[in-house]
XYZ file of C-alpha atoms in Angstrom:
291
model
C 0.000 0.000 0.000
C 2.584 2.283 1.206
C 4.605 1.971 -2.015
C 1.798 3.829 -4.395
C 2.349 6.898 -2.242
C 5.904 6.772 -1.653
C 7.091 10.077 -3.128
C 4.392 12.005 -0.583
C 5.288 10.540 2.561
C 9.515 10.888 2.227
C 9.134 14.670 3.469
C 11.053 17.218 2.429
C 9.350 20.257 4.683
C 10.713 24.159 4.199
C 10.932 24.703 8.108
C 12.262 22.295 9.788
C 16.156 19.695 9.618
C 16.042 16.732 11.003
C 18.684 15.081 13.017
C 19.544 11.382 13.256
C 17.021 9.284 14.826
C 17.675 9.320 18.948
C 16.268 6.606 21.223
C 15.869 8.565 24.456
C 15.884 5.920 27.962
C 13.922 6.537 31.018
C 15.585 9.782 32.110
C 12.817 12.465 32.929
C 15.476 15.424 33.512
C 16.810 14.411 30.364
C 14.136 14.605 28.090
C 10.775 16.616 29.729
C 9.796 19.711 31.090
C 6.812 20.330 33.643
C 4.742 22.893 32.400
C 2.105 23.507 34.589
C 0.891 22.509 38.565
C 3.961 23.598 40.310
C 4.649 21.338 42.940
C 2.133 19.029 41.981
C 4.624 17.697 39.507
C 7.309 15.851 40.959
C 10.800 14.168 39.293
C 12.545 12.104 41.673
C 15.138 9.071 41.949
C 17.594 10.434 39.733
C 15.445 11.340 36.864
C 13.866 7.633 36.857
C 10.727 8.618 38.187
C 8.099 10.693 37.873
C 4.725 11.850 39.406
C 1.634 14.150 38.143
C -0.781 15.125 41.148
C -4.868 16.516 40.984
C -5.900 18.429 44.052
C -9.418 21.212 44.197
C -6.717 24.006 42.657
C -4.985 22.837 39.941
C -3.981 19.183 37.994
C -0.056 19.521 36.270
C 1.668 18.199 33.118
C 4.785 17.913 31.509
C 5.736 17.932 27.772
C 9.064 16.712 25.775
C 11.851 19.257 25.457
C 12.455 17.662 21.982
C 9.966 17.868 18.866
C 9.796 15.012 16.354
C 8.607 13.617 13.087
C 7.486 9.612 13.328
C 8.420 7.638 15.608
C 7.594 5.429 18.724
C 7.296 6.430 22.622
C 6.499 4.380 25.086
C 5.362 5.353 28.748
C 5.235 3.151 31.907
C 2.109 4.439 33.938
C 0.284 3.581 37.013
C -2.933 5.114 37.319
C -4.570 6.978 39.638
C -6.075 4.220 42.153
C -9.638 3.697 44.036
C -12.358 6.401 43.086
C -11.074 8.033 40.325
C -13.949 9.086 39.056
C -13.481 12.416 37.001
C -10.158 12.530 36.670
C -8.320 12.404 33.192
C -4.698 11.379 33.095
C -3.488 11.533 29.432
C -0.627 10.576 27.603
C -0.347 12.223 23.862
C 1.689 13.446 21.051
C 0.632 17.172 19.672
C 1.277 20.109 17.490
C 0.601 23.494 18.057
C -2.196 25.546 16.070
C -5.512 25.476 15.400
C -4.856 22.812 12.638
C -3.112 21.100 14.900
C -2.109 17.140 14.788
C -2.578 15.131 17.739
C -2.588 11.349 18.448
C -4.333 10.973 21.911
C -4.041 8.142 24.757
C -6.910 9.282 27.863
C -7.610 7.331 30.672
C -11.010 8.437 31.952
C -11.185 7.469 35.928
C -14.079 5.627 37.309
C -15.914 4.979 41.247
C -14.018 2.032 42.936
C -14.320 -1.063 41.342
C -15.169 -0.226 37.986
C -13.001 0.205 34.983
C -10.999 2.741 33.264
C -11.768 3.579 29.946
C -9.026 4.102 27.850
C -9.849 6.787 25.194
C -7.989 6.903 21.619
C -8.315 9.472 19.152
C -6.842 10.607 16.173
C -6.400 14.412 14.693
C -4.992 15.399 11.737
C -5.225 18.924 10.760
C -7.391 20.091 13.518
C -10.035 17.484 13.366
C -10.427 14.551 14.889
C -13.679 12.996 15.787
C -12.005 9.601 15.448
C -12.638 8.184 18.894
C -12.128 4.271 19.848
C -12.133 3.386 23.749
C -11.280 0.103 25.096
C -11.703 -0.845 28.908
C -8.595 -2.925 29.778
C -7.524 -6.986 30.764
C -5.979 -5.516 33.782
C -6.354 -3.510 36.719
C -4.196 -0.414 35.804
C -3.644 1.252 38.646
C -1.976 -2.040 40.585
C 1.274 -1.666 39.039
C 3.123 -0.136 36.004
C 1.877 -1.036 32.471
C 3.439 0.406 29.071
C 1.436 2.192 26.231
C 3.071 3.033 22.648
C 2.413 4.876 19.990
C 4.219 3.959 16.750
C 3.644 6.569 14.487
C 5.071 6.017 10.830
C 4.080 7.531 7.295
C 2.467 4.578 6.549
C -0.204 4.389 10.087
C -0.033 5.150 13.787
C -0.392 1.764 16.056
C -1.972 2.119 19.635
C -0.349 -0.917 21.708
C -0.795 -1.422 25.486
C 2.280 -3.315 26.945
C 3.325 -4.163 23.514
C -0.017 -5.372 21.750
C -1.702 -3.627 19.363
C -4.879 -2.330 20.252
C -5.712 0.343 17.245
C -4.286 1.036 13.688
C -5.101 4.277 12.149
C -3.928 4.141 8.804
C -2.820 7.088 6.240
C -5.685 7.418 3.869
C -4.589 10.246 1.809
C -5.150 8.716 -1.447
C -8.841 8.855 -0.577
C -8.849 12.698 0.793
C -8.660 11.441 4.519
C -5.997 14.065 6.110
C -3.167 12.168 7.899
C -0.517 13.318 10.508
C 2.678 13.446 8.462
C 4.249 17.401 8.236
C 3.801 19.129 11.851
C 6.364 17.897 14.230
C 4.705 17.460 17.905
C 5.852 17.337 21.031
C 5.003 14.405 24.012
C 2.707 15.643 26.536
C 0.868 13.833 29.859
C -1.133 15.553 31.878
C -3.794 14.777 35.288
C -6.846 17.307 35.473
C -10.792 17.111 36.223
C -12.770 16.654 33.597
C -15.896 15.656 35.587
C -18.106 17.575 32.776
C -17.909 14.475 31.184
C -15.288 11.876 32.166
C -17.266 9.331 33.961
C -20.513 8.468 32.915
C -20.966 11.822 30.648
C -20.735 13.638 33.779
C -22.721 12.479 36.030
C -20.371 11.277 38.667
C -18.255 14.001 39.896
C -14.530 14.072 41.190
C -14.679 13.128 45.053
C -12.391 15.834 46.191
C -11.980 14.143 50.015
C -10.265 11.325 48.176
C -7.949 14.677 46.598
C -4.799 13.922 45.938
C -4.993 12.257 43.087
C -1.530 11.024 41.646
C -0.167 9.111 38.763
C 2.799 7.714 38.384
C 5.146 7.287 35.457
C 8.371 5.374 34.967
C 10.762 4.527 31.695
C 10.241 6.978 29.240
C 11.411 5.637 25.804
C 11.323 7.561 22.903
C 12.540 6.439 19.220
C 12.459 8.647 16.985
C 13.644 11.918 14.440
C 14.606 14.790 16.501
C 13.015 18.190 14.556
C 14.601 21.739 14.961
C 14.628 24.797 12.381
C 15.798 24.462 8.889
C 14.433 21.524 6.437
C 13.626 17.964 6.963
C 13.965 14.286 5.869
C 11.916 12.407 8.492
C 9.737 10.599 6.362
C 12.214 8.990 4.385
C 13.779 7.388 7.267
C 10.839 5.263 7.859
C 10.113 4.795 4.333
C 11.179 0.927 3.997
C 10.333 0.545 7.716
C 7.520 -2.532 6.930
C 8.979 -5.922 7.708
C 8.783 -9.339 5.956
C 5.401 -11.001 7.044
C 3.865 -7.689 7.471
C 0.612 -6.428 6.293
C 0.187 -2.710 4.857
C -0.948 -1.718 8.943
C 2.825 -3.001 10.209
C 1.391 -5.861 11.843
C 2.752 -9.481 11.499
C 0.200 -12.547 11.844
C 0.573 -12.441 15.431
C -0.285 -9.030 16.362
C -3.470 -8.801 14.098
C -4.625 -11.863 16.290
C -3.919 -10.147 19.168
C -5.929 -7.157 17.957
C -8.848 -9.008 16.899
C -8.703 -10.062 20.283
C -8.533 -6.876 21.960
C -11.289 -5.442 19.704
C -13.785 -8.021 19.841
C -13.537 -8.251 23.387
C -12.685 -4.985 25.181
C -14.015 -2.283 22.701
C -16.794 -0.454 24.029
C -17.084 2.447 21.342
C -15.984 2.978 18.044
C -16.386 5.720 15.927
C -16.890 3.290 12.794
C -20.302 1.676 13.882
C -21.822 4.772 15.227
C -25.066 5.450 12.586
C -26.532 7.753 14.706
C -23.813 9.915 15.009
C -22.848 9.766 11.302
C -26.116 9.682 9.515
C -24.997 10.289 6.463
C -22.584 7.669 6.529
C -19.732 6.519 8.583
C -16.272 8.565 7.685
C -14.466 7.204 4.468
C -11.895 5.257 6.368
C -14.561 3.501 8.222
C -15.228 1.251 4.569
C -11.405 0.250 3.493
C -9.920 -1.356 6.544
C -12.079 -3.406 9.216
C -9.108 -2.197 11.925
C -8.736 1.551 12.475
C-alpha cells in the first residue's frame, strides 16, 4: 500500500532539519519539562521517576523538550487508584495551532471497582472525531503497564504493553488528512474533567479522596529529533515494513492479538456509530475493518 504513495510521505518540509534518529531511555530530567501545577509535579530518583498530582486548585503536566517527526514512545504508567472518578490522566503526542495534529491516549477514571476507559483518538489537521475506547484486561492502577504509539508515514499503532490495540492508517489517497508534516511534542497531563469523564458527567470528582496522583516510569522515545531548517523524516521510515507484514505493520501475530482486543474490550468505536454519522460513517470507516 505504502509503495503507491511513496514520493508524498519521504518529506522534504521548508521549516524544519532533522537530526539522526535518537532513542531517548527513562531519564525524565533528560528529556521533559513540567509545564504547569507547580509542585504538583514531581521528578525524583535520579530522573527515573516521575509523578503528576490533581488536588481542588490545579492538575499539572509535563511535555518533551524535543519535537519530532514519526516515531515510537512508550510510557510506563500507574494510574490513579480507588475512586477516580473524574479525573483524566493523558498521555499524547501534539502540534501546536488550530490545525493542529494530535494522536491521543486518555484514561477516563471511574468509582471504585469499575473500569478505566481508555480513550484513543486521532487528529490530523485540527479534526479529529475519530474516537475508539477500550476498557482494559488488567487492573491499571496495581502496578506499572506500558502504552506506545508507533507513528510512521504509513499508520499510527496504539499498543498497550506491547499489543496492538488500534491502527489508524494514512488514507490520503482517498482525501482522509493524515498526521505526516507538523512535528509534535510528548505531553501527559492529570486534570478534572468531571463535565464528562465518567458516565458523561454524572459522577463528579470526590475531592476528600484529593490527591490524586499518577505515576510514570521509563520513558522511551525512538524517533527523528526536529529543529529549524528543512527535513527528511519521512524517508527514514520509508522501507520501515517488515517481511510477514501487512500494509498496517502488523505481522500474523499481532493482528490476532488485535482481533482479540477489539472483539472483546471495545466499548465504542467511531466506525459503527449510525446515529452519530447519519450520512454515513467517515471514508476510512469502509477500506480497513481495523482503524
Amino acid at each position: 500500500m505504502f509503495s503507491s504513495h511513496k514520493a508524498s510521505t519521504m518529506l522534504i518540509l521548508p521549516l524544519f532539519v532533522a537530526s539522526v534518529m535518537t532513542t531517548a531511555a527513562g531519564n525524565f530530567l533528560q528529556e521533559v519539562d513540567i509545564t504547569w501545577g507547580g509542585p504538583r509535579a514531581k521528578i525524583y530518583d535520579g530522573g527515573r521517576h516521575l509523578t503528576l498530582s490533581l488536588d481542588k486548585d490545579s492538575g499539572s503536566g509535563f511535555q518533551s523538550k524535543k519535537e519530532y517527526l514519526f516515531g515510537r514512545f512508550d510510557m510506563q504508567i500507574k494510574l490513579v487508584p480507588g475512586n477516580s472518578a473524574g479525573t483524566v490522566t493523558t498521555f499524547y503526542l501534539s502540534s501546536q495551532g488550530p490545525g493542529h495534529d494530535e494522536i491521543d491516549f486518555e484514561f477516563l477514571g471511574n468509582s471504585s471497582g469499575d473500569p478505566y476507559t481508555l480513550h484513543t483518538n486521532v487528529y490530523s489537521q485540527g479534526k479529529g472525531n475519530r474516537e475508539q475506547q477500550f476498557h482494559l484486561w488488567f487492573d491499571p492502577t496495581k502496578t506499572f503497564h506500558t502504552y506506545s504509539i508507533d507513528w510512521t508515514p504509513q499508520s499510527i499503532k496504539f499498543l498497550v504493553d506491547n499489543i496492538p490495540i488500534r491502527v489508524f492508517r494514512n488514507w490520503e489517497t482517498i482525501g482522509i488528512p493524515y498526521p505526516k508534516s507538523q512535528p509534535m511534542r510528548v505531553y501527559s497531563s492529570l486534570w478534572n474533567a468531571d463535565d464528562w469523564a465518567t458516565r458523561g458527567g454524572l459522577v463528579k470528582t470526590d475531592w476528600t479522596q484529593a490527591p490524586f496522583t499518577a505515576s510514570y516510569r521509563n520513558i522511551n522515545v525512538n524517533a527523528c529529533v526536529v529543529s529549524s531548517g528543512s527535513s527528511s523524516c519521512g524517508s527514514q521510515f520509508t522501507n520501515s515494513m517488515q517481511s510477514g507484514q501487512n500494509d498496517q505493520g502488523l505481522d500474523a501475530k499481532s493482528r490476532n492479538r488485535m482481533r482479540w482486543v477489539q472483539s472483546e474490550y471495545m466499548i465504542y468505536n467511531y466506525c459503527v456509530d449510525f446515529k452519530r454519522f447519519p450520512q454515513g460513517v467517515p471514508a476510512e470507516c469502509k477500506r480497513s475493518r481495523f482503524l
